[in-house]
Amino acid sequence: MFSMLLISIITSIIVSLVMVLATLLAKKTVMDREKNSPYECGFDPKNSARLPFSLRFFLIAVIFLIFDVEITLLLPIISSLNLTNIFSWSTTSLVFLFILLLGLYYEWSQNALEWS
């Protein structure tokens, strides 16, 4: 218990020292009115800040994230093969893959995967 407290205190002191040193040694520049302006990049501030956003792009991004998370759920199934019996492992894996393929088929039939 004491060693954990000591390690936490030492870590906090080191992190604080690094933050203070970074603040002191950081490159300081002279700020002028142009640099502090939010429109330094050349856009006209009189136009609307809201630009049209492609809903198709958003849907493709969400579908990608969903399937990416599902792949991260599939990876531990391989390592759990040695820990469970083969029947429960294969049943769980096949049900999960069937649900994934069903979702993919639904997205495909709704033409959500086509860009045009």
mmCIF file with all atom_site columns, C-alpha atoms in Angstrom:
data_model
loop_
_atom_site.group_PDB
_atom_site.id
_atom_site.type_symbol
_atom_site.label_atom_id
_atom_site.label_alt_id
_atom_site.label_comp_id
_atom_site.label_asym_id
_atom_site.label_entity_id
_atom_site.label_seq_id
_atom_site.pdbx_PDB_ins_code
_atom_site.Cartn_x
_atom_site.Cartn_y
_atom_site.Cartn_z
_atom_site.occupancy
_atom_site.B_iso_or_equiv
_atom_site.pdbx_formal_charge
_atom_site.auth_seq_id
_atom_site.auth_comp_id
_atom_site.auth_asym_id
_atom_site.auth_atom_id
_atom_site.pdbx_PDB_model_num
ATOM 1   C CA . MET A 1 1   ? 0.000   0.000   0.000   1.00 0.00 ? 1   MET A CA 1
ATOM 2   C CA . PHE A 1 2   ? 2.790   2.377   0.924   1.00 0.00 ? 2   PHE A CA 1
ATOM 3   C CA . SER A 1 3   ? 4.719   1.571   -2.254  1.00 0.00 ? 3   SER A CA 1
ATOM 4   C CA . MET A 1 4   ? 1.665   2.391   -4.421  1.00 0.00 ? 4   MET A CA 1
ATOM 5   C CA . LEU A 1 5   ? 1.300   5.729   -2.628  1.00 0.00 ? 5   LEU A CA 1
ATOM 6   C CA . LEU A 1 6   ? 4.980   6.458   -3.059  1.00 0.00 ? 6   LEU A CA 1
ATOM 7   C CA . ILE A 1 7   ? 4.902   5.590   -6.756  1.00 0.00 ? 7   ILE A CA 1
ATOM 8   C CA . SER A 1 8   ? 1.830   7.794   -7.254  1.00 0.00 ? 8   SER A CA 1
ATOM 9   C CA . ILE A 1 9   ? 3.489   10.738  -5.520  1.00 0.00 ? 9   ILE A CA 1
ATOM 10  C CA . ILE A 1 10  ? 6.719   10.342  -7.496  1.00 0.00 ? 10  ILE A CA 1
ATOM 11  C CA . THR A 1 11  ? 4.778   10.072  -10.758 1.00 0.00 ? 11  THR A CA 1
ATOM 12  C CA . SER A 1 12  ? 2.756   13.188  -9.925  1.00 0.00 ? 12  SER A CA 1
ATOM 13  C CA . ILE A 1 13  ? 5.927   15.136  -9.106  1.00 0.00 ? 13  ILE A CA 1
ATOM 14  C CA . ILE A 1 14  ? 7.616   14.069  -12.367 1.00 0.00 ? 14  ILE A CA 1
ATOM 15  C CA . VAL A 1 15  ? 4.529   14.942  -14.440 1.00 0.00 ? 15  VAL A CA 1
ATOM 16  C CA . SER A 1 16  ? 4.257   18.342  -12.723 1.00 0.00 ? 16  SER A CA 1
ATOM 17  C CA . LEU A 1 17  ? 7.935   19.075  -13.347 1.00 0.00 ? 17  LEU A CA 1
ATOM 18  C CA . VAL A 1 18  ? 7.647   18.156  -17.023 1.00 0.00 ? 18  VAL A CA 1
ATOM 19  C CA . MET A 1 19  ? 4.575   20.389  -17.410 1.00 0.00 ? 19  MET A CA 1
ATOM 20  C CA . VAL A 1 20  ? 6.294   23.333  -15.720 1.00 0.00 ? 20  VAL A CA 1
ATOM 21  C CA . LEU A 1 21  ? 9.443   22.865  -17.819 1.00 0.00 ? 21  LEU A CA 1
ATOM 22  C CA . ALA A 1 22  ? 7.406   22.649  -21.007 1.00 0.00 ? 22  ALA A CA 1
ATOM 23  C CA . THR A 1 23  ? 5.605   25.863  -20.131 1.00 0.00 ? 23  THR A CA 1
ATOM 24  C CA . LEU A 1 24  ? 8.852   27.674  -19.335 1.00 0.00 ? 24  LEU A CA 1
ATOM 25  C CA . LEU A 1 25  ? 10.782  26.409  -22.350 1.00 0.00 ? 25  LEU A CA 1
ATOM 26  C CA . ALA A 1 26  ? 7.984   26.705  -24.903 1.00 0.00 ? 26  ALA A CA 1
ATOM 27  C CA . LYS A 1 27  ? 8.640   28.952  -27.860 1.00 0.00 ? 27  LYS A CA 1
ATOM 28  C CA . LYS A 1 28  ? 6.855   32.183  -27.211 1.00 0.00 ? 28  LYS A CA 1
ATOM 29  C CA . THR A 1 29  ? 5.783   34.283  -30.175 1.00 0.00 ? 29  THR A CA 1
ATOM 30  C CA . VAL A 1 30  ? 4.506   37.796  -30.310 1.00 0.00 ? 30  VAL A CA 1
ATOM 31  C CA . MET A 1 31  ? 0.761   37.707  -30.811 1.00 0.00 ? 31  MET A CA 1
ATOM 32  C CA . ASP A 1 32  ? -0.722  40.356  -33.016 1.00 0.00 ? 32  ASP A CA 1
ATOM 33  C CA . ARG A 1 33  ? -4.295  41.102  -34.017 1.00 0.00 ? 33  ARG A CA 1
ATOM 34  C CA . GLU A 1 34  ? -4.043  39.102  -37.260 1.00 0.00 ? 34  GLU A CA 1
ATOM 35  C CA . LYS A 1 35  ? -2.844  35.965  -35.523 1.00 0.00 ? 35  LYS A CA 1
ATOM 36  C CA . ASN A 1 36  ? -5.582  36.120  -32.890 1.00 0.00 ? 36  ASN A CA 1
ATOM 37  C CA . SER A 1 37  ? -8.248  36.524  -35.541 1.00 0.00 ? 37  SER A CA 1
ATOM 38  C CA . PRO A 1 38  ? -10.357 33.395  -36.130 1.00 0.00 ? 38  PRO A CA 1
ATOM 39  C CA . TYR A 1 39  ? -10.388 34.152  -39.877 1.00 0.00 ? 39  TYR A CA 1
ATOM 40  C CA . GLU A 1 40  ? -6.658  33.963  -40.452 1.00 0.00 ? 40  GLU A CA 1
ATOM 41  C CA . CYS A 1 41  ? -7.118  31.273  -43.109 1.00 0.00 ? 41  CYS A CA 1
ATOM 42  C CA . GLY A 1 42  ? -8.763  33.650  -45.580 1.00 0.00 ? 42  GLY A CA 1
ATOM 43  C CA . PHE A 1 43  ? -12.423 32.644  -45.388 1.00 0.00 ? 43  PHE A CA 1
ATOM 44  C CA . ASP A 1 44  ? -14.983 35.409  -45.572 1.00 0.00 ? 44  ASP A CA 1
ATOM 45  C CA . PRO A 1 45  ? -16.499 35.851  -42.085 1.00 0.00 ? 45  PRO A CA 1
ATOM 46  C CA . LYS A 1 46  ? -19.742 37.275  -43.487 1.00 0.00 ? 46  LYS A CA 1
ATOM 47  C CA . ASN A 1 47  ? -20.850 33.958  -44.978 1.00 0.00 ? 47  ASN A CA 1
ATOM 48  C CA . SER A 1 48  ? -22.570 31.228  -43.041 1.00 0.00 ? 48  SER A CA 1
ATOM 49  C CA . ALA A 1 49  ? -20.286 29.091  -40.893 1.00 0.00 ? 49  ALA A CA 1
ATOM 50  C CA . ARG A 1 50  ? -22.388 26.025  -41.622 1.00 0.00 ? 50  ARG A CA 1
ATOM 51  C CA . LEU A 1 51  ? -21.345 24.221  -44.771 1.00 0.00 ? 51  LEU A CA 1
ATOM 52  C CA . PRO A 1 52  ? -23.491 21.518  -46.355 1.00 0.00 ? 52  PRO A CA 1
ATOM 53  C CA . PHE A 1 53  ? -22.418 18.067  -45.230 1.00 0.00 ? 53  PHE A CA 1
ATOM 54  C CA . SER A 1 54  ? -22.914 14.945  -47.271 1.00 0.00 ? 54  SER A CA 1
ATOM 55  C CA . LEU A 1 55  ? -25.301 12.586  -45.507 1.00 0.00 ? 55  LEU A CA 1
ATOM 56  C CA . ARG A 1 56  ? -23.948 9.716   -47.599 1.00 0.00 ? 56  ARG A CA 1
ATOM 57  C CA . PHE A 1 57  ? -20.448 10.325  -46.249 1.00 0.00 ? 57  PHE A CA 1
ATOM 58  C CA . PHE A 1 58  ? -21.797 10.351  -42.693 1.00 0.00 ? 58  PHE A CA 1
ATOM 59  C CA . LEU A 1 59  ? -23.662 7.058   -43.214 1.00 0.00 ? 59  LEU A CA 1
ATOM 60  C CA . ILE A 1 60  ? -20.603 5.384   -44.724 1.00 0.00 ? 60  ILE A CA 1
ATOM 61  C CA . ALA A 1 61  ? -18.497 6.607   -41.792 1.00 0.00 ? 61  ALA A CA 1
ATOM 62  C CA . VAL A 1 62  ? -20.998 5.266   -39.244 1.00 0.00 ? 62  VAL A CA 1
ATOM 63  C CA . ILE A 1 63  ? -21.204 1.910   -41.026 1.00 0.00 ? 63  ILE A CA 1
ATOM 64  C CA . PHE A 1 64  ? -17.406 1.735   -41.088 1.00 0.00 ? 64  PHE A CA 1
ATOM 65  C CA . LEU A 1 65  ? -17.247 2.430   -37.348 1.00 0.00 ? 65  LEU A CA 1
ATOM 66  C CA . ILE A 1 66  ? -19.872 -0.202  -36.601 1.00 0.00 ? 66  ILE A CA 1
ATOM 67  C CA . PHE A 1 67  ? -18.078 -2.882  -38.602 1.00 0.00 ? 67  PHE A CA 1
ATOM 68  C CA . ASP A 1 68  ? -14.743 -1.805  -37.132 1.00 0.00 ? 68  ASP A CA 1
ATOM 69  C CA . VAL A 1 69  ? -16.077 -2.314  -33.615 1.00 0.00 ? 69  VAL A CA 1
ATOM 70  C CA . GLU A 1 70  ? -17.519 -5.656  -34.633 1.00 0.00 ? 70  GLU A CA 1
ATOM 71  C CA . ILE A 1 71  ? -14.118 -6.798  -35.885 1.00 0.00 ? 71  ILE A CA 1
ATOM 72  C CA . THR A 1 72  ? -12.624 -5.884  -32.516 1.00 0.00 ? 72  THR A CA 1
ATOM 73  C CA . LEU A 1 73  ? -15.321 -8.053  -30.956 1.00 0.00 ? 73  LEU A CA 1
ATOM 74  C CA . LEU A 1 74  ? -14.402 -10.924 -33.287 1.00 0.00 ? 74  LEU A CA 1
ATOM 75  C CA . LEU A 1 75  ? -10.700 -10.989 -32.394 1.00 0.00 ? 75  LEU A CA 1
ATOM 76  C CA . PRO A 1 76  ? -11.126 -12.341 -28.814 1.00 0.00 ? 76  PRO A CA 1
ATOM 77  C CA . ILE A 1 77  ? -13.257 -15.185 -30.159 1.00 0.00 ? 77  ILE A CA 1
ATOM 78  C CA . ILE A 1 78  ? -10.134 -16.708 -31.702 1.00 0.00 ? 78  ILE A CA 1
ATOM 79  C CA . SER A 1 79  ? -8.161  -16.584 -28.458 1.00 0.00 ? 79  SER A CA 1
ATOM 80  C CA . SER A 1 80  ? -11.053 -18.022 -26.431 1.00 0.00 ? 80  SER A CA 1
ATOM 81  C CA . LEU A 1 81  ? -11.040 -21.245 -28.447 1.00 0.00 ? 81  LEU A CA 1
ATOM 82  C CA . ASN A 1 82  ? -8.761  -22.993 -25.949 1.00 0.00 ? 82  ASN A CA 1
ATOM 83  C CA . LEU A 1 83  ? -10.801 -21.851 -22.934 1.00 0.00 ? 83  LEU A CA 1
ATOM 84  C CA . THR A 1 84  ? -14.232 -23.168 -23.962 1.00 0.00 ? 84  THR A CA 1
ATOM 85  C CA . ASN A 1 85  ? -15.624 -26.288 -25.505 1.00 0.00 ? 85  ASN A CA 1
ATOM 86  C CA . ILE A 1 86  ? -15.847 -26.398 -29.268 1.00 0.00 ? 86  ILE A CA 1
ATOM 87  C CA . PHE A 1 87  ? -19.653 -26.585 -29.460 1.00 0.00 ? 87  PHE A CA 1
ATOM 88  C CA . SER A 1 88  ? -20.365 -23.420 -27.478 1.00 0.00 ? 88  SER A CA 1
ATOM 89  C CA . TRP A 1 89  ? -17.496 -21.611 -29.205 1.00 0.00 ? 89  TRP A CA 1
ATOM 90  C CA . SER A 1 90  ? -18.696 -22.490 -32.701 1.00 0.00 ? 90  SER A CA 1
ATOM 91  C CA . THR A 1 91  ? -22.342 -21.740 -31.867 1.00 0.00 ? 91  THR A CA 1
ATOM 92  C CA . THR A 1 92  ? -21.517 -18.317 -30.461 1.00 0.00 ? 92  THR A CA 1
ATOM 93  C CA . SER A 1 93  ? -19.162 -17.521 -33.338 1.00 0.00 ? 93  SER A CA 1
ATOM 94  C CA . LEU A 1 94  ? -21.627 -18.585 -36.010 1.00 0.00 ? 94  LEU A CA 1
ATOM 95  C CA . VAL A 1 95  ? -24.524 -16.651 -34.446 1.00 0.00 ? 95  VAL A CA 1
ATOM 96  C CA . PHE A 1 96  ? -22.371 -13.529 -34.194 1.00 0.00 ? 96  PHE A CA 1
ATOM 97  C CA . LEU A 1 97  ? -21.142 -13.877 -37.790 1.00 0.00 ? 97  LEU A CA 1
ATOM 98  C CA . PHE A 1 98  ? -24.699 -14.529 -38.982 1.00 0.00 ? 98  PHE A CA 1
ATOM 99  C CA . ILE A 1 99  ? -25.868 -11.297 -37.330 1.00 0.00 ? 99  ILE A CA 1
ATOM 100 C CA . LEU A 1 100 ? -22.969 -9.421  -38.972 1.00 0.00 ? 100 LEU A CA 1
ATOM 101 C CA . LEU A 1 101 ? -23.768 -10.853 -42.386 1.00 0.00 ? 101 LEU A CA 1
ATOM 102 C CA . LEU A 1 102 ? -27.458 -10.096 -41.917 1.00 0.00 ? 102 LEU A CA 1
ATOM 103 C CA . GLY A 1 103 ? -26.596 -6.461  -41.157 1.00 0.00 ? 103 GLY A CA 1
ATOM 104 C CA . LEU A 1 104 ? -24.286 -6.291  -44.157 1.00 0.00 ? 104 LEU A CA 1
ATOM 105 C CA . TYR A 1 105 ? -26.980 -7.728  -46.408 1.00 0.00 ? 105 TYR A CA 1
ATOM 106 C CA . TYR A 1 106 ? -29.491 -5.192  -45.097 1.00 0.00 ? 106 TYR A CA 1
ATOM 107 C CA . GLU A 1 107 ? -27.097 -2.292  -45.753 1.00 0.00 ? 107 GLU A CA 1
ATOM 108 C CA . TRP A 1 108 ? -26.417 -3.657  -49.220 1.00 0.00 ? 108 TRP A CA 1
ATOM 109 C CA . SER A 1 109 ? -30.123 -4.056  -50.038 1.00 0.00 ? 109 SER A CA 1
ATOM 110 C CA . GLN A 1 110 ? -30.836 -0.474  -48.917 1.00 0.00 ? 110 GLN A CA 1
ATOM 111 C CA . ASN A 1 111 ? -28.020 0.795   -51.221 1.00 0.00 ? 111 ASN A CA 1
ATOM 112 C CA . ALA A 1 112 ? -26.316 2.441   -48.259 1.00 0.00 ? 112 ALA A CA 1
ATOM 113 C CA . LEU A 1 113 ? -22.925 1.190   -49.416 1.00 0.00 ? 113 LEU A CA 1
ATOM 114 C CA . GLU A 1 114 ? -23.084 2.848   -52.832 1.00 0.00 ? 114 GLU A CA 1
ATOM 115 C CA . TRP A 1 115 ? -21.569 6.298   -53.050 1.00 0.00 ? 115 TRP A CA 1
ATOM 116 C CA . SER A 1 116 ? -23.601 7.646   -55.973 1.00 0.00 ? 116 SER A CA 1
#
